[in-house]
Coordinates of C-alpha atoms and ligand atoms in Angstrom, one line a residue:
M868 CA 48.5 3.9 -28.7
N869 CA 50.8 2.4 -31.2
A870 CA 49.4 3.5 -34.6
R871 CA 50.1 1.1 -37.5
T872 CA 48.5 0.3 -40.8
D873 CA 46.9 -3.2 -40.5
H874 CA 46.5 -4.7 -44.0
A875 CA 46.4 -8.1 -42.6
S876 CA 43.1 -7.8 -41.2
A877 CA 41.4 -5.6 -43.9
L878 CA 39.2 -7.2 -46.3
P879 CA 39.7 -6.4 -50.0
P880 CA 36.7 -4.3 -50.5
L881 CA 37.5 -2.4 -47.3
R882 CA 40.1 0.0 -48.2
V883 CA 40.4 2.1 -45.1
P884 CA 43.6 0.9 -43.4
R885 CA 43.0 0.1 -39.8
T886 CA 45.3 1.5 -37.2
L887 CA 44.2 0.1 -34.1
Y888 CA 46.6 -2.9 -33.6
D889 CA 50.3 -3.3 -33.4
A890 CA 52.5 -6.3 -34.2
D891 CA 51.8 -7.9 -31.0
H892 CA 48.2 -7.9 -31.7
E893 CA 48.6 -9.1 -35.3
A894 CA 50.8 -12.1 -34.0
F895 CA 48.1 -13.0 -31.5
R896 CA 45.6 -13.0 -34.4
Q897 CA 47.6 -15.4 -36.4
M898 CA 47.9 -17.7 -33.4
V899 CA 44.2 -17.4 -32.4
R900 CA 43.1 -17.9 -36.3
R901 CA 45.1 -21.1 -36.3
F902 CA 43.7 -22.5 -33.2
Y903 CA 40.2 -21.8 -34.3
E904 CA 40.8 -23.4 -37.6
A905 CA 42.5 -26.4 -36.2
E906 CA 40.5 -27.1 -33.1
L907 CA 37.2 -25.4 -33.2
V908 CA 35.9 -25.4 -36.7
P909 CA 35.8 -29.3 -37.1
G910 CA 33.9 -30.0 -33.9
M911 CA 31.3 -27.3 -34.1
A912 CA 28.6 -29.2 -36.0
D913 CA 28.7 -31.7 -33.2
W914 CA 28.7 -29.2 -30.6
E915 CA 25.8 -27.5 -32.0
D916 CA 23.8 -30.8 -32.0
Q917 CA 25.0 -31.2 -28.1
G918 CA 24.0 -27.6 -27.3
M919 CA 27.5 -26.8 -26.0
V920 CA 31.2 -27.2 -26.3
P921 CA 33.0 -29.5 -24.0
K922 CA 34.9 -28.2 -21.0
S923 CA 38.2 -29.4 -22.6
I924 CA 37.8 -26.6 -25.3
W925 CA 37.3 -24.0 -22.6
K926 CA 40.7 -25.3 -21.1
R927 CA 42.3 -24.8 -24.5
F928 CA 40.9 -21.4 -24.7
G929 CA 42.9 -20.8 -21.4
D930 CA 46.0 -22.4 -22.8
V931 CA 46.3 -20.2 -25.8
G932 CA 45.7 -17.2 -23.7
I933 CA 42.5 -15.9 -24.8
L934 CA 40.8 -16.4 -21.2
G935 CA 43.3 -14.5 -19.4
A936 CA 43.3 -11.4 -21.8
G937 CA 42.5 -8.3 -19.3
I938 CA 43.1 -10.5 -16.3
P939 CA 46.0 -9.1 -14.3
E940 CA 49.3 -11.3 -14.4
A941 CA 49.3 -11.2 -10.7
Y942 CA 46.0 -13.4 -10.9
G943 CA 47.0 -15.8 -13.8
G944 CA 46.2 -13.6 -16.7
S945 CA 48.2 -11.8 -19.2
G946 CA 47.3 -8.3 -18.2
D947 CA 46.8 -7.6 -21.9
D948 CA 44.7 -4.4 -23.0
F949 CA 41.2 -4.8 -24.5
R950 CA 42.5 -5.1 -28.0
F951 CA 43.5 -8.6 -27.5
L952 CA 40.1 -9.7 -26.6
A953 CA 38.9 -7.6 -29.4
V954 CA 41.0 -9.6 -31.7
A955 CA 40.2 -13.1 -30.5
T956 CA 36.5 -11.9 -30.9
E957 CA 36.9 -10.7 -34.5
E958 CA 38.8 -14.0 -35.5
H959 CA 35.9 -15.9 -33.9
S960 CA 33.5 -14.1 -36.1
R961 CA 35.7 -14.5 -39.0
V962 CA 35.5 -18.2 -39.0
G963 CA 31.7 -17.8 -38.5
L964 CA 31.4 -19.1 -34.9
A965 CA 29.7 -17.8 -31.9
A966 CA 30.6 -20.5 -29.1
P967 CA 32.0 -20.9 -26.8
A968 CA 30.8 -17.6 -25.0
F969 CA 34.3 -16.8 -24.1
E970 CA 33.6 -12.9 -24.5
L971 CA 31.0 -13.2 -21.7
H972 CA 33.4 -15.1 -19.6
T973 CA 36.6 -13.0 -20.2
G974 CA 35.1 -9.7 -21.4
I975 CA 32.0 -9.3 -19.3
V976 CA 32.3 -11.4 -16.1
A977 CA 36.0 -11.1 -15.4
P978 CA 36.1 -7.5 -15.3
Y979 CA 33.6 -7.6 -12.5
L980 CA 36.1 -9.3 -10.3
V981 CA 39.3 -7.5 -11.5
H982 CA 37.6 -3.9 -11.0
H983 CA 35.4 -4.6 -8.0
G984 CA 36.4 -7.9 -6.3
T985 CA 38.2 -8.3 -3.0
D986 CA 41.8 -9.5 -3.1
E987 CA 40.7 -12.8 -1.7
Q988 CA 37.9 -13.1 -4.3
K989 CA 40.4 -12.3 -7.2
Q990 CA 42.9 -14.9 -5.7
H991 CA 40.3 -17.5 -5.8
W992 CA 38.5 -17.1 -8.9
L993 CA 40.6 -15.1 -11.5
P994 CA 43.4 -17.9 -12.0
L995 CA 40.6 -20.3 -12.3
L996 CA 38.9 -18.3 -15.0
A997 CA 42.2 -17.3 -16.7
S998 CA 43.0 -21.0 -17.3
G999 CA 39.4 -22.2 -18.1
E1000 CA 39.1 -24.6 -15.3
A1001 CA 36.1 -22.5 -14.1
V1002 CA 33.5 -21.0 -16.6
A1003 CA 31.8 -17.9 -15.8
S1004 CA 28.4 -16.5 -16.3
I1005 CA 26.0 -13.6 -15.2
G1006 CA 22.6 -13.8 -13.9
M1007 CA 20.7 -10.5 -14.4
T1008 CA 17.3 -11.8 -16.5
E1009 CA 14.5 -13.2 -14.8
P1010 CA 11.4 -14.6 -16.0
S1011 CA 9.6 -11.3 -15.0
S1012 CA 12.2 -8.7 -15.6
G1013 CA 14.6 -8.2 -18.3
S1014 CA 14.9 -4.8 -19.6
D1015 CA 13.6 -3.8 -16.3
L1016 CA 16.8 -5.1 -14.5
A1017 CA 15.9 -3.0 -11.3
G1018 CA 12.8 -5.1 -11.1
V1019 CA 14.6 -8.3 -10.2
R1020 CA 12.9 -10.3 -7.4
T1021 CA 15.6 -13.0 -6.6
T1022 CA 16.3 -11.9 -2.9
A1023 CA 19.7 -12.3 -0.8
V1024 CA 18.8 -12.2 3.0
R1025 CA 21.4 -11.7 5.6
D1026 CA 21.6 -14.6 8.3
G1027 CA 24.6 -14.4 10.5
D1028 CA 27.8 -14.6 8.3
S1029 CA 25.9 -15.8 5.3
Y1030 CA 23.3 -14.6 2.8
V1031 CA 20.6 -16.9 1.9
I1032 CA 19.4 -16.6 -1.8
N1033 CA 15.9 -17.5 -3.3
G1034 CA 14.8 -17.0 -6.7
S1035 CA 15.3 -17.7 -10.4
K1036 CA 17.2 -16.4 -13.5
I1037 CA 16.3 -17.3 -17.4
F1038 CA 18.4 -17.0 -20.5
I1039 CA 21.7 -17.5 -18.6
T1040 CA 24.6 -18.0 -21.1
N1041 CA 27.0 -20.7 -19.8
G1042 CA 24.3 -21.6 -17.4
I1043 CA 24.9 -25.1 -17.9
V1044 CA 28.8 -25.4 -18.0
G1045 CA 29.3 -22.4 -15.4
D1046 CA 31.1 -22.9 -12.3
L1047 CA 30.7 -19.2 -11.2
I1048 CA 27.8 -16.9 -11.5
V1049 CA 27.8 -13.2 -10.8
L1050 CA 24.2 -12.9 -9.5
V1051 CA 22.2 -9.9 -9.4
T1052 CA 19.9 -9.9 -6.2
K1053 CA 17.8 -7.5 -4.1
T1054 CA 19.0 -7.2 -0.8
D1055 CA 16.3 -4.6 -0.2
P1056 CA 13.3 -5.6 -2.1
A1057 CA 11.3 -2.5 -1.4
R1058 CA 13.9 -0.5 -3.5
K1059 CA 14.6 -0.8 -7.1
A1060 CA 18.2 0.0 -8.2
K1061 CA 19.2 1.1 -4.6
G1062 CA 18.2 -2.5 -3.3
V1063 CA 20.6 -4.4 -5.6
S1064 CA 23.6 -6.3 -4.5
L1065 CA 25.7 -8.8 -6.4
F1066 CA 27.2 -12.0 -5.3
L1067 CA 29.9 -14.3 -6.9
V1068 CA 28.0 -17.7 -6.5
D1069 CA 29.8 -21.1 -6.9
T1070 CA 27.4 -23.1 -8.9
S1071 CA 28.1 -26.4 -6.7
L1072 CA 26.4 -25.1 -3.8
P1073 CA 23.4 -27.0 -2.2
G1074 CA 20.0 -25.4 -3.5
Y1075 CA 21.4 -24.3 -6.9
R1076 CA 19.5 -25.9 -9.7
K1077 CA 20.1 -25.8 -13.5
S1078 CA 17.3 -26.3 -15.9
R1079 CA 17.5 -28.1 -19.3
N1080 CA 19.5 -26.5 -21.9
L1081 CA 17.2 -24.2 -23.8
K1082 CA 16.7 -24.5 -27.5
K1083 CA 17.5 -21.5 -29.4
L1084 CA 17.2 -20.0 -33.0
G1085 CA 21.0 -19.5 -33.1
N1086 CA 24.2 -19.7 -31.0
K1087 CA 23.2 -23.2 -30.8
A1088 CA 26.7 -24.5 -29.3
Q1089 CA 26.3 -22.0 -26.5
D1090 CA 24.4 -23.4 -23.6
T1091 CA 21.7 -21.2 -22.0
A1092 CA 19.8 -22.2 -19.1
E1093 CA 17.2 -21.2 -16.6
L1094 CA 18.3 -21.3 -13.0
F1095 CA 16.8 -21.7 -9.7
F1096 CA 18.0 -20.9 -6.1
D1097 CA 16.3 -22.6 -3.2
N1098 CA 17.8 -21.3 0.0
V1099 CA 21.4 -21.1 -1.5
R1100 CA 23.5 -20.2 1.4
V1101 CA 26.6 -18.2 0.5
P1102 CA 29.3 -16.5 2.8
A1103 CA 28.9 -12.8 3.3
S1104 CA 32.3 -12.6 1.7
S1105 CA 31.1 -13.5 -1.6
M1106 CA 29.3 -10.2 -2.1
L1107 CA 30.8 -8.3 -4.9
G1108 CA 30.8 -4.5 -3.9
E1109 CA 28.9 -3.1 -1.2
E1110 CA 25.4 -4.2 -0.1
H1111 CA 22.7 -2.3 -2.1
G1112 CA 25.7 -1.2 -4.1
G1113 CA 25.3 -3.6 -7.0
W1114 CA 23.6 -1.1 -9.4
K1115 CA 26.6 1.1 -9.7
V1116 CA 29.0 -1.9 -10.3
L1117 CA 26.5 -3.2 -13.0
M1118 CA 26.3 0.2 -14.8
S1119 CA 30.2 0.6 -14.7
E1120 CA 30.6 -2.7 -16.8
L1121 CA 28.1 -2.2 -19.4
V1122 CA 30.2 -0.2 -21.8
Q1123 CA 32.6 -3.0 -22.4
E1124 CA 29.7 -5.5 -22.7
R1125 CA 28.3 -3.2 -25.5
I1126 CA 31.4 -2.5 -27.3
L1127 CA 32.0 -6.3 -27.4
V1128 CA 28.8 -6.7 -29.2
A1129 CA 29.8 -4.1 -31.7
V1130 CA 33.2 -5.8 -32.3
R1131 CA 31.5 -9.2 -33.1
A1132 CA 28.9 -7.4 -35.3
A1133 CA 31.5 -5.6 -37.4
S1134 CA 33.5 -8.7 -37.9
T1135 CA 30.5 -10.7 -38.8
C1136 CA 29.5 -8.2 -41.5
E1137 CA 33.2 -8.4 -43.2
A1138 CA 33.0 -12.3 -42.9
A1139 CA 29.7 -12.4 -44.6
L1140 CA 30.6 -9.9 -47.2
E1141 CA 33.6 -11.7 -48.1
A1142 CA 31.6 -15.3 -48.2
T1143 CA 29.0 -13.4 -50.4
I1144 CA 31.4 -12.0 -52.9
R1145 CA 33.1 -15.3 -53.4
Y1146 CA 29.6 -17.2 -53.8
A1147 CA 28.3 -14.7 -56.2
K1148 CA 31.1 -14.9 -58.4
D1149 CA 31.1 -18.6 -58.4
R1150 CA 27.3 -19.1 -58.7
K1151 CA 25.8 -19.2 -62.3
A1152 CA 22.3 -18.2 -63.3
F1153 CA 20.9 -17.2 -66.9
G1154 CA 24.5 -17.9 -68.3
Q1155 CA 26.4 -15.5 -66.1
S1156 CA 27.6 -15.3 -62.6
V1157 CA 25.3 -14.0 -59.9
F1158 CA 28.0 -11.3 -59.2
D1159 CA 27.4 -9.9 -63.0
F1160 CA 23.7 -8.9 -62.3
Q1161 CA 23.6 -5.3 -61.5
N1162 CA 21.2 -6.0 -58.6
T1163 CA 24.2 -8.1 -57.1
R1164 CA 26.7 -5.6 -57.2
F1165 CA 24.4 -2.8 -55.9
Q1166 CA 23.5 -4.7 -52.9
L1167 CA 27.0 -5.8 -52.3
A1168 CA 28.1 -2.2 -52.8
S1169 CA 25.6 -1.1 -50.2
C1170 CA 26.9 -3.9 -47.8
A1171 CA 30.5 -3.0 -48.4
T1172 CA 29.8 0.7 -47.7
K1173 CA 27.7 -0.1 -44.4
T1174 CA 30.4 -2.4 -43.3
Q1175 CA 33.2 -0.1 -44.0
A1176 CA 31.5 2.7 -42.0
L1177 CA 30.8 0.4 -39.2
R1178 CA 34.4 -0.9 -39.2
I1179 CA 35.7 2.7 -38.7
F1180 CA 33.2 3.6 -36.0
T1181 CA 33.8 0.5 -34.2
D1182 CA 37.7 0.9 -34.3
R1183 CA 37.5 4.4 -33.0
C1184 CA 35.0 3.2 -30.0
I1185 CA 37.8 0.6 -29.4
E1186 CA 40.5 3.1 -29.2
L1187 CA 38.4 5.3 -26.8
H1188 CA 37.8 2.1 -24.7
V1189 CA 41.3 1.2 -24.4
R1190 CA 42.1 4.7 -23.1
G1191 CA 39.1 4.5 -20.7
E1192 CA 37.3 7.3 -22.7
L1193 CA 34.3 5.4 -24.1
D1194 CA 31.1 6.8 -22.5
M1195 CA 27.9 5.0 -21.9
H1196 CA 26.1 6.8 -24.7
T1197 CA 28.7 6.2 -27.3
A1198 CA 28.9 2.6 -26.3
A1199 CA 25.1 2.4 -26.6
M1200 CA 25.3 4.0 -30.2
A1201 CA 27.8 1.4 -31.1
K1202 CA 25.8 -1.5 -29.8
L1203 CA 22.6 -0.1 -31.7
Y1204 CA 24.1 0.9 -34.9
S1205 CA 26.4 -2.2 -35.3
T1206 CA 23.8 -4.7 -34.8
E1207 CA 21.2 -2.9 -37.1
V1208 CA 23.8 -2.7 -39.7
Q1209 CA 24.7 -6.3 -39.2
D1210 CA 21.3 -7.4 -39.6
E1211 CA 20.7 -5.5 -42.8
V1212 CA 24.2 -6.9 -44.3
L1213 CA 23.5 -10.4 -43.3
D1214 CA 20.0 -10.5 -44.7
A1215 CA 21.1 -9.0 -47.8
C1216 CA 23.9 -11.5 -48.0
L1217 CA 21.6 -14.4 -47.4
Q1218 CA 19.3 -13.4 -50.2
L1219 CA 22.2 -13.3 -52.6
H1220 CA 22.8 -17.2 -51.6
G1221 CA 19.2 -18.0 -52.7
G1222 CA 18.0 -21.3 -51.3
N1223 CA 21.7 -22.3 -50.2
G1224 CA 21.4 -19.2 -47.8
Y1225 CA 19.0 -21.1 -45.9
M1226 CA 21.0 -24.1 -45.4
W1227 CA 23.0 -24.6 -42.3
E1228 CA 25.9 -26.0 -44.2
Y1229 CA 26.3 -22.6 -45.6
P1230 CA 28.3 -20.3 -43.2
I1231 CA 25.7 -17.2 -43.9
A1232 CA 22.8 -19.2 -42.4
R1233 CA 24.6 -19.6 -39.1
M1234 CA 25.8 -16.1 -39.2
W1235 CA 22.3 -14.8 -39.9
A1236 CA 20.8 -16.8 -37.1
D1237 CA 23.7 -16.3 -34.5
A1238 CA 23.5 -12.5 -35.2
R1239 CA 19.8 -11.8 -34.4
V1240 CA 20.1 -11.9 -30.7
H1241 CA 22.6 -9.1 -30.8
R1242 CA 19.7 -6.7 -31.0
I1243 CA 18.1 -8.3 -27.9
Y1244 CA 20.8 -9.0 -25.3
A1245 CA 23.5 -6.4 -23.6
G1246 CA 20.2 -4.3 -23.5
T1247 CA 17.8 -4.5 -26.3
N1248 CA 18.1 -1.8 -29.1
E1249 CA 14.9 0.0 -27.8
I1250 CA 17.0 0.5 -24.4
M1251 CA 19.9 1.8 -26.4
R1252 CA 17.5 4.3 -28.0
E1253 CA 16.4 5.3 -24.7
I1254 CA 20.0 5.8 -23.2
I1255 CA 21.1 7.8 -26.3
G1256 CA 17.7 9.8 -26.4
R1257 CA 18.2 10.7 -22.9
A1258 CA 21.4 12.4 -23.6
L1259 CA 20.3 14.5 -26.6
Ligands
FAD861 C1 20.5 -16.1 -26.2 C2 20.3 -15.3 -25.2 C3 21.5 -15.2 -24.2 C4 21.4 -14.3 -23.0 N1 22.3 -14.4 -22.1 C5 21.9 -13.7 -21.0 C6 23.0 -13.9 -19.8 O1 24.0 -14.4 -19.8 N2 22.7 -13.2 -18.8 C7 21.6 -12.4 -18.6 O2 21.3 -12.2 -17.5 N3 20.5 -12.5 -19.4 C8 20.9 -13.0 -20.6 N4 19.9 -12.8 -21.7 C9 18.7 -12.1 -21.5 C10 18.6 -10.7 -22.3 O3 19.6 -9.8 -21.6 C11 17.1 -10.3 -22.3 O4 16.4 -11.1 -23.1 C12 17.1 -8.8 -22.7 O5 17.6 -7.7 -21.7 C13 15.7 -8.4 -22.9 O6 14.7 -8.8 -21.8 P1 13.4 -9.5 -22.0 O7 13.8 -10.7 -22.6 O8 12.9 -9.8 -20.6 O9 12.5 -8.6 -22.9 P2 11.6 -7.6 -22.2 O10 12.2 -6.8 -21.3 O11 10.3 -8.2 -21.9 O12 11.3 -6.7 -23.6 C14 10.2 -7.0 -24.6 C15 10.1 -6.0 -25.6 O13 9.8 -4.7 -25.0 C16 10.7 -3.8 -25.2 N5 11.0 -2.9 -24.2 C17 11.1 -3.1 -22.8 N6 11.2 -2.1 -22.1 C18 11.1 -1.1 -22.9 C19 11.2 0.5 -22.9 N7 11.5 1.1 -21.6 N8 11.1 1.2 -23.9 C20 10.8 0.6 -25.1 N9 10.7 -0.9 -25.4 C21 11.0 -1.5 -24.4 C22 12.0 -4.6 -25.5 O14 12.9 -3.9 -26.2 C23 11.6 -5.8 -26.3 O15 11.6 -5.5 -27.5 C24 19.9 -13.5 -22.9 C25 19.1 -13.6 -23.9 C26 19.3 -14.4 -25.1 C27 18.2 -14.5 -26.0

């Protein structure tokens, strides 16, 4: 790993130098930052009202190389290591945005194909995902099973050269704009984890139905849908991995999903801290700046300390992940710790904004609302404690 002190991305109150990124990552950071500020920030308020970003924005994410990070060059990507996706995520958090859900597309769904797809599946889907011509989603959760993933009831029944899928999914990010879904089904409903099979499902197939866009507390420009499958016939060749082998595939990709949540949480804490220091120094009460109250400095000192500790832990996890050495338990710790610290930091920062902190036009309000789901998805924090507890 190319160790280098990264002052460019360190906030003034966080003084421990980052050593994770090299000059290429930093150049990518500058490019991505300019792209977000020029093309994403101006449209976000409208897209939040509309509940999604337009497909044209997905294509722009493809053009600037964000969607192809991690996809091999042979399949239209850049073949870059995970740190490029981490940089794109950090910068997205820095400008206080959560949409579009490109980490899910590039960092969660594409790796299923890269690591477990057949050459034919990769040739078909990966170039479309790298360019943003197709948007990806993943369908695990159902109305009756979220944390208990092995309890899914959507079935896929073999019929000649096809499987016929019936069931439903809920809370699916990119569920409205999505062109591809990695779908968790049961090919043997009598069994739990050992009956699970995955399919790459083209969302334009007959019998595939999308609900209305669900209204959410945060992440308002990310579309979230309930999906219905009424006799959706897919070719047997669209199975991802082996029949009844879906569980192992799912488990193998959870580490990256959880470290990505931690990357976003750590960067959100930094952005919140920066915005709050600026606000508190500017805002006056009782003839002095809010920053000059001892309580404010103590609160911010606590936030800065937690954020610094989180940054160091997260960076170390990224390093391990790039080397393929981040284990399931440490990834669960990163997801658990980062999201709990994040909520503590954001809540304290929002409080220091007073009433303005509750107003959507202030970035802290959006950050606070967007962050709350991090303790719920990618496995709830209770499930993270289960995973960690089992290893003790
Ligand atoms: C905005 C948003 C986007 C999402 N995007 C996607 C997506 O793209 N694809 C997808 O498949 N899903 C998605 N989800 C679903 C998400 O992964 C689930 O909501 C999550 O896994 C929790 O499942 P559940 O909602 O069924 O809660 P439940 O499993 O019903 O949990 C309810 C409560 O019980 C607790 N609990 C459950 N089991 C245990 C246990 N064994 N021990 C202790 N406590 C337990 C939980 O921690 C939780 O506090 C999304 C959710 C949201 C809100």
